[in-house]
Each structure stands twice: as C-alpha cells, then as structure tokens.
Tab-separated table of C-alpha atoms in Angstrom:
chain	number	residue	atom	x	y	z
A	314	UNK	CA	-114.171	-108.401	54.482
A	315	UNK	CA	-111.994	-105.322	54.587
A	316	UNK	CA	-109.367	-104.263	52.057
A	317	UNK	CA	-106.238	-102.370	53.028
A	318	UNK	CA	-102.601	-101.824	52.250
A	319	UNK	CA	-99.240	-101.035	53.804
A	320	UNK	CA	-96.212	-99.503	52.092
A	321	UNK	CA	-92.501	-99.091	52.745
A	322	UNK	CA	-89.540	-97.496	50.962
A	323	UNK	CA	-85.966	-98.692	51.354
A	324	UNK	CA	-82.996	-96.663	50.133
A	325	UNK	CA	-79.979	-98.499	48.767
A	326	UNK	CA	-76.505	-97.625	47.523
A	327	UNK	CA	-76.885	-100.343	44.870
A	328	UNK	CA	-78.132	-99.505	41.356
A	329	UNK	CA	-81.702	-100.631	40.624
A	330	UNK	CA	-80.675	-102.982	37.796
A	331	UNK	CA	-78.362	-104.976	40.094
A	332	UNK	CA	-81.005	-105.230	42.806
A	333	UNK	CA	-83.568	-106.331	40.203
A	334	UNK	CA	-81.313	-109.095	38.912
A	335	UNK	CA	-80.471	-110.378	42.398
A	336	UNK	CA	-83.882	-110.051	44.059
A	337	UNK	CA	-86.286	-110.812	41.218
A	338	UNK	CA	-84.360	-112.927	38.746
A	339	UNK	CA	-81.951	-114.916	40.937
A	340	UNK	CA	-83.557	-115.160	44.384
A	341	UNK	CA	-84.069	-118.945	44.069
A	342	UNK	CA	-80.313	-119.507	44.124
A	343	UNK	CA	-79.215	-116.419	46.068
A	344	UNK	CA	-81.519	-116.452	49.120
A	345	UNK	CA	-80.505	-119.912	50.413
A	346	UNK	CA	-76.838	-118.835	50.148
A	347	UNK	CA	-77.319	-115.515	51.936
A	348	UNK	CA	-79.817	-116.651	54.569
A	349	UNK	CA	-79.160	-120.392	55.064
A	350	UNK	CA	-80.408	-120.190	58.646
A	351	UNK	CA	-83.828	-119.152	57.319
A	352	UNK	CA	-84.258	-120.315	53.700
A	353	UNK	CA	-83.371	-123.887	52.756
A	354	UNK	CA	-84.487	-123.588	49.129
A	355	UNK	CA	-86.648	-121.754	46.640
A	356	UNK	CA	-87.935	-123.892	43.804
A	357	UNK	CA	-89.881	-123.087	40.673
A	358	UNK	CA	-92.917	-125.361	40.599
A	359	UNK	CA	-94.349	-124.034	37.370
A	360	UNK	CA	-93.218	-121.631	34.664
A	361	UNK	CA	-89.944	-120.174	33.482
A	362	UNK	CA	-89.423	-117.437	36.069
A	363	UNK	CA	-91.592	-114.891	34.259
A	364	UNK	CA	-95.283	-114.087	34.316
A	365	UNK	CA	-97.352	-117.004	35.631
A	366	UNK	CA	-94.451	-118.643	37.459
A	367	UNK	CA	-95.192	-120.323	40.767
A	368	UNK	CA	-92.318	-120.482	43.276
A	369	UNK	CA	-92.183	-122.254	46.594
A	370	UNK	CA	-89.941	-121.025	49.399
A	371	UNK	CA	-88.930	-123.721	51.878
A	372	UNK	CA	-87.801	-122.473	55.266
A	373	UNK	CA	-85.423	-124.315	57.572
A	374	UNK	CA	-87.081	-126.588	60.106
A	375	UNK	CA	-85.100	-125.110	62.998
A	376	UNK	CA	-86.121	-121.563	62.178
A	377	UNK	CA	-89.588	-121.375	60.709
A	378	UNK	CA	-90.621	-117.948	59.509
A	379	UNK	CA	-93.188	-116.204	61.630
A	380	UNK	CA	-95.549	-113.550	60.351
A	381	UNK	CA	-97.372	-112.411	63.429
A	382	UNK	CA	-98.513	-115.564	65.177
A	383	UNK	CA	-98.536	-117.684	62.046
A	384	UNK	CA	-95.681	-120.131	61.581
A	385	UNK	CA	-94.715	-120.748	57.974
A	386	UNK	CA	-92.682	-123.702	56.859
A	387	UNK	CA	-93.780	-123.523	53.224
A	388	UNK	CA	-94.531	-120.416	51.238
A	389	UNK	CA	-95.555	-120.033	47.599
A	390	UNK	CA	-96.304	-117.085	45.432
A	391	UNK	CA	-97.501	-116.513	41.917
A	392	UNK	CA	-95.465	-114.024	39.889
A	393	UNK	CA	-97.698	-111.522	38.152
A	394	UNK	CA	-96.886	-109.044	35.400
A	395	UNK	CA	-93.247	-107.957	35.332
A	396	UNK	CA	-91.586	-105.202	33.415
A	397	UNK	CA	-87.817	-104.978	32.956
A	398	UNK	CA	-88.155	-101.411	31.688
A	399	UNK	CA	-89.894	-100.306	34.867
A	400	UNK	CA	-88.113	-102.813	37.122
A	401	UNK	CA	-91.349	-103.778	38.814
A	402	UNK	CA	-92.870	-107.071	39.886
A	403	UNK	CA	-96.287	-107.958	41.257
A	404	UNK	CA	-96.897	-111.231	43.029
A	405	UNK	CA	-99.658	-112.812	45.058
A	406	UNK	CA	-99.246	-115.138	47.982
A	407	UNK	CA	-101.247	-118.247	47.168
A	408	UNK	CA	-100.302	-120.419	50.151
A	409	UNK	CA	-98.807	-119.959	53.590
A	410	UNK	CA	-98.552	-116.993	55.868
A	411	UNK	CA	-101.840	-115.359	56.760
A	412	UNK	CA	-103.684	-116.812	53.744
A	413	UNK	CA	-106.771	-118.636	54.948
A	414	UNK	CA	-106.135	-117.535	58.538
A	415	UNK	CA	-106.546	-113.769	58.704
A	416	UNK	CA	-106.603	-112.703	55.063
A	417	UNK	CA	-108.327	-113.973	51.971
A	418	UNK	CA	-105.614	-112.624	49.697
A	419	UNK	CA	-102.325	-110.771	49.778
A	420	UNK	CA	-100.483	-109.244	46.859
A	421	UNK	CA	-97.224	-107.343	46.697
A	422	UNK	CA	-95.704	-104.860	44.307
A	423	UNK	CA	-91.964	-104.138	44.295
A	424	UNK	CA	-90.577	-101.211	42.323
A	425	UNK	CA	-86.892	-100.443	41.883
A	426	UNK	CA	-86.252	-96.815	40.956
A	427	UNK	CA	-83.002	-94.886	40.473
A	428	UNK	CA	-81.946	-92.509	43.232
A	429	UNK	CA	-80.074	-89.270	42.552
A	430	UNK	CA	-76.873	-90.636	44.138
A	431	UNK	CA	-76.597	-93.590	41.736
A	432	UNK	CA	-78.269	-95.949	44.175
A	433	UNK	CA	-81.921	-96.874	44.244
A	434	UNK	CA	-85.215	-96.625	46.030
A	435	UNK	CA	-87.129	-99.866	46.503
A	436	UNK	CA	-90.839	-99.296	47.008
A	437	UNK	CA	-92.879	-102.121	48.484
A	438	UNK	CA	-96.650	-102.103	48.625
A	439	UNK	CA	-98.667	-104.921	50.159
A	440	UNK	CA	-102.429	-105.163	49.698
A	441	UNK	CA	-104.623	-107.340	51.891
A	442	UNK	CA	-108.206	-108.520	51.793
A	443	UNK	CA	-109.263	-109.783	55.199
A	444	UNK	CA	-111.439	-112.791	55.911
A	445	UNK	CA	-112.990	-111.034	58.893
A	446	UNK	CA	-114.065	-107.484	59.657
A	447	UNK	CA	-110.558	-106.195	60.285
A	448	UNK	CA	-107.119	-106.312	58.768
A	449	UNK	CA	-104.078	-107.778	60.496
A	450	UNK	CA	-102.904	-105.567	63.336
A	451	UNK	CA	-100.296	-102.873	62.813
A	452	UNK	CA	-97.835	-105.086	64.689
A	453	UNK	CA	-98.348	-107.928	62.195
A	454	UNK	CA	-98.021	-105.671	59.141
A	455	UNK	CA	-94.824	-104.161	60.593
A	456	UNK	CA	-93.486	-107.678	61.034
A	457	UNK	CA	-94.289	-108.528	57.401
A	458	UNK	CA	-92.540	-105.381	56.182
A	459	UNK	CA	-89.655	-106.001	58.583
A	460	UNK	CA	-89.111	-109.459	57.103
A	461	UNK	CA	-89.177	-108.102	53.564
A	462	UNK	CA	-86.780	-105.293	54.520
A	463	UNK	CA	-84.446	-107.774	56.246
A	464	UNK	CA	-84.218	-109.953	53.138
A	465	UNK	CA	-83.679	-106.848	50.993
A	466	UNK	CA	-80.850	-105.674	53.270
A	467	UNK	CA	-79.187	-109.122	53.155
A	468	UNK	CA	-79.106	-109.001	49.352
A	469	UNK	CA	-77.974	-105.374	49.364
A	470	UNK	CA	-75.106	-106.251	51.731
A	471	UNK	CA	-74.005	-109.043	49.414
A	472	UNK	CA	-74.086	-106.748	46.384
A	473	UNK	CA	-72.102	-104.028	48.178
A	474	UNK	CA	-69.474	-106.582	49.248
A	475	UNK	CA	-69.354	-108.057	45.719
A	476	UNK	CA	-69.478	-105.127	43.268
A	477	UNK	CA	-68.996	-107.430	40.266
A	478	UNK	CA	-72.038	-109.576	41.122
A	479	UNK	CA	-75.050	-108.933	38.870
A	480	UNK	CA	-73.252	-106.018	37.177
C-alpha cells in the first residue's frame, strides 16, 4: 500500500461563510437543484448533518459519475470533525468511487478562508491509501479534483446570481 495526497485551491468572489452554508450545510437540497443532470438526490442516512453524519449521493441513471474508469451510481461519505469557526470539514468516502477498486481509503478536507478582496479561497486536500503498490494515476486524480471544482463552481455561480441566498 502507498499513501499520497493531491491538493487544489479555488478562488471565489463569494464570502467564505456563504460558501460554507451552501456547500457544507445545504448541499443535500442545493446540489440536485443546481446539477439535476448529475445529482438526483443527496440523503442523510444517519446523523443530524454534523460530526458522524453519513450522507448518500444518488446520481442520475442517464449520467453516472465517472472517476477515472470507475462508474459511480451511489456515493456515500462520512462527515468527520467540522468547525464553524475555521469553516473546515473533513470527510471520508466509505462507499463508491475508487474505494475497494484502487484505493483502500480516501479522505477529503475542505477549508474556506477569506481572501483580501472580500471573496474566499477554498482549499481542497484529498488523501489516498492505495490497495496496490501505486496510487491512482495523475489523470484520475485530476479528474477527481475537476469534479470537485466543477461542483464548487456551480454553487459559486448560483450564489453570485442570488446575492441574498445564504447571506
């Protein structure tokens, strides 16, 4: 097994608190509205949305989500420690994606920090533990980050078009 990580930073014109509310707190209702061609629903299977919560993302049957060569039609993650003061969330993928195929485990950390222009910087770090002697290829990790960035940009676009939302 090999451990590794990949990181990305996304700049936004939206304040960190608004992004936090939309992405972390309200994604179960917001994502299916913003990306109905991709996400049919996000349901809470266990918990109250905080630490220990298990969510399941259900993708549309016509457009399953691909991470590399893996087709996902169901995706769940376990929310780890969150901090409103730091606007940070950690979560682990517990089913779907590369889990059980190429990696033993995957965990993510999202941080929302203020930018000098009143917007924000979203920092994403993904850590992997492979099942084999190598990590997923650079192409696969770019695809994972690209999907995360695409969802981030969809929410950012909504917030820019609706300045009163999550204010």
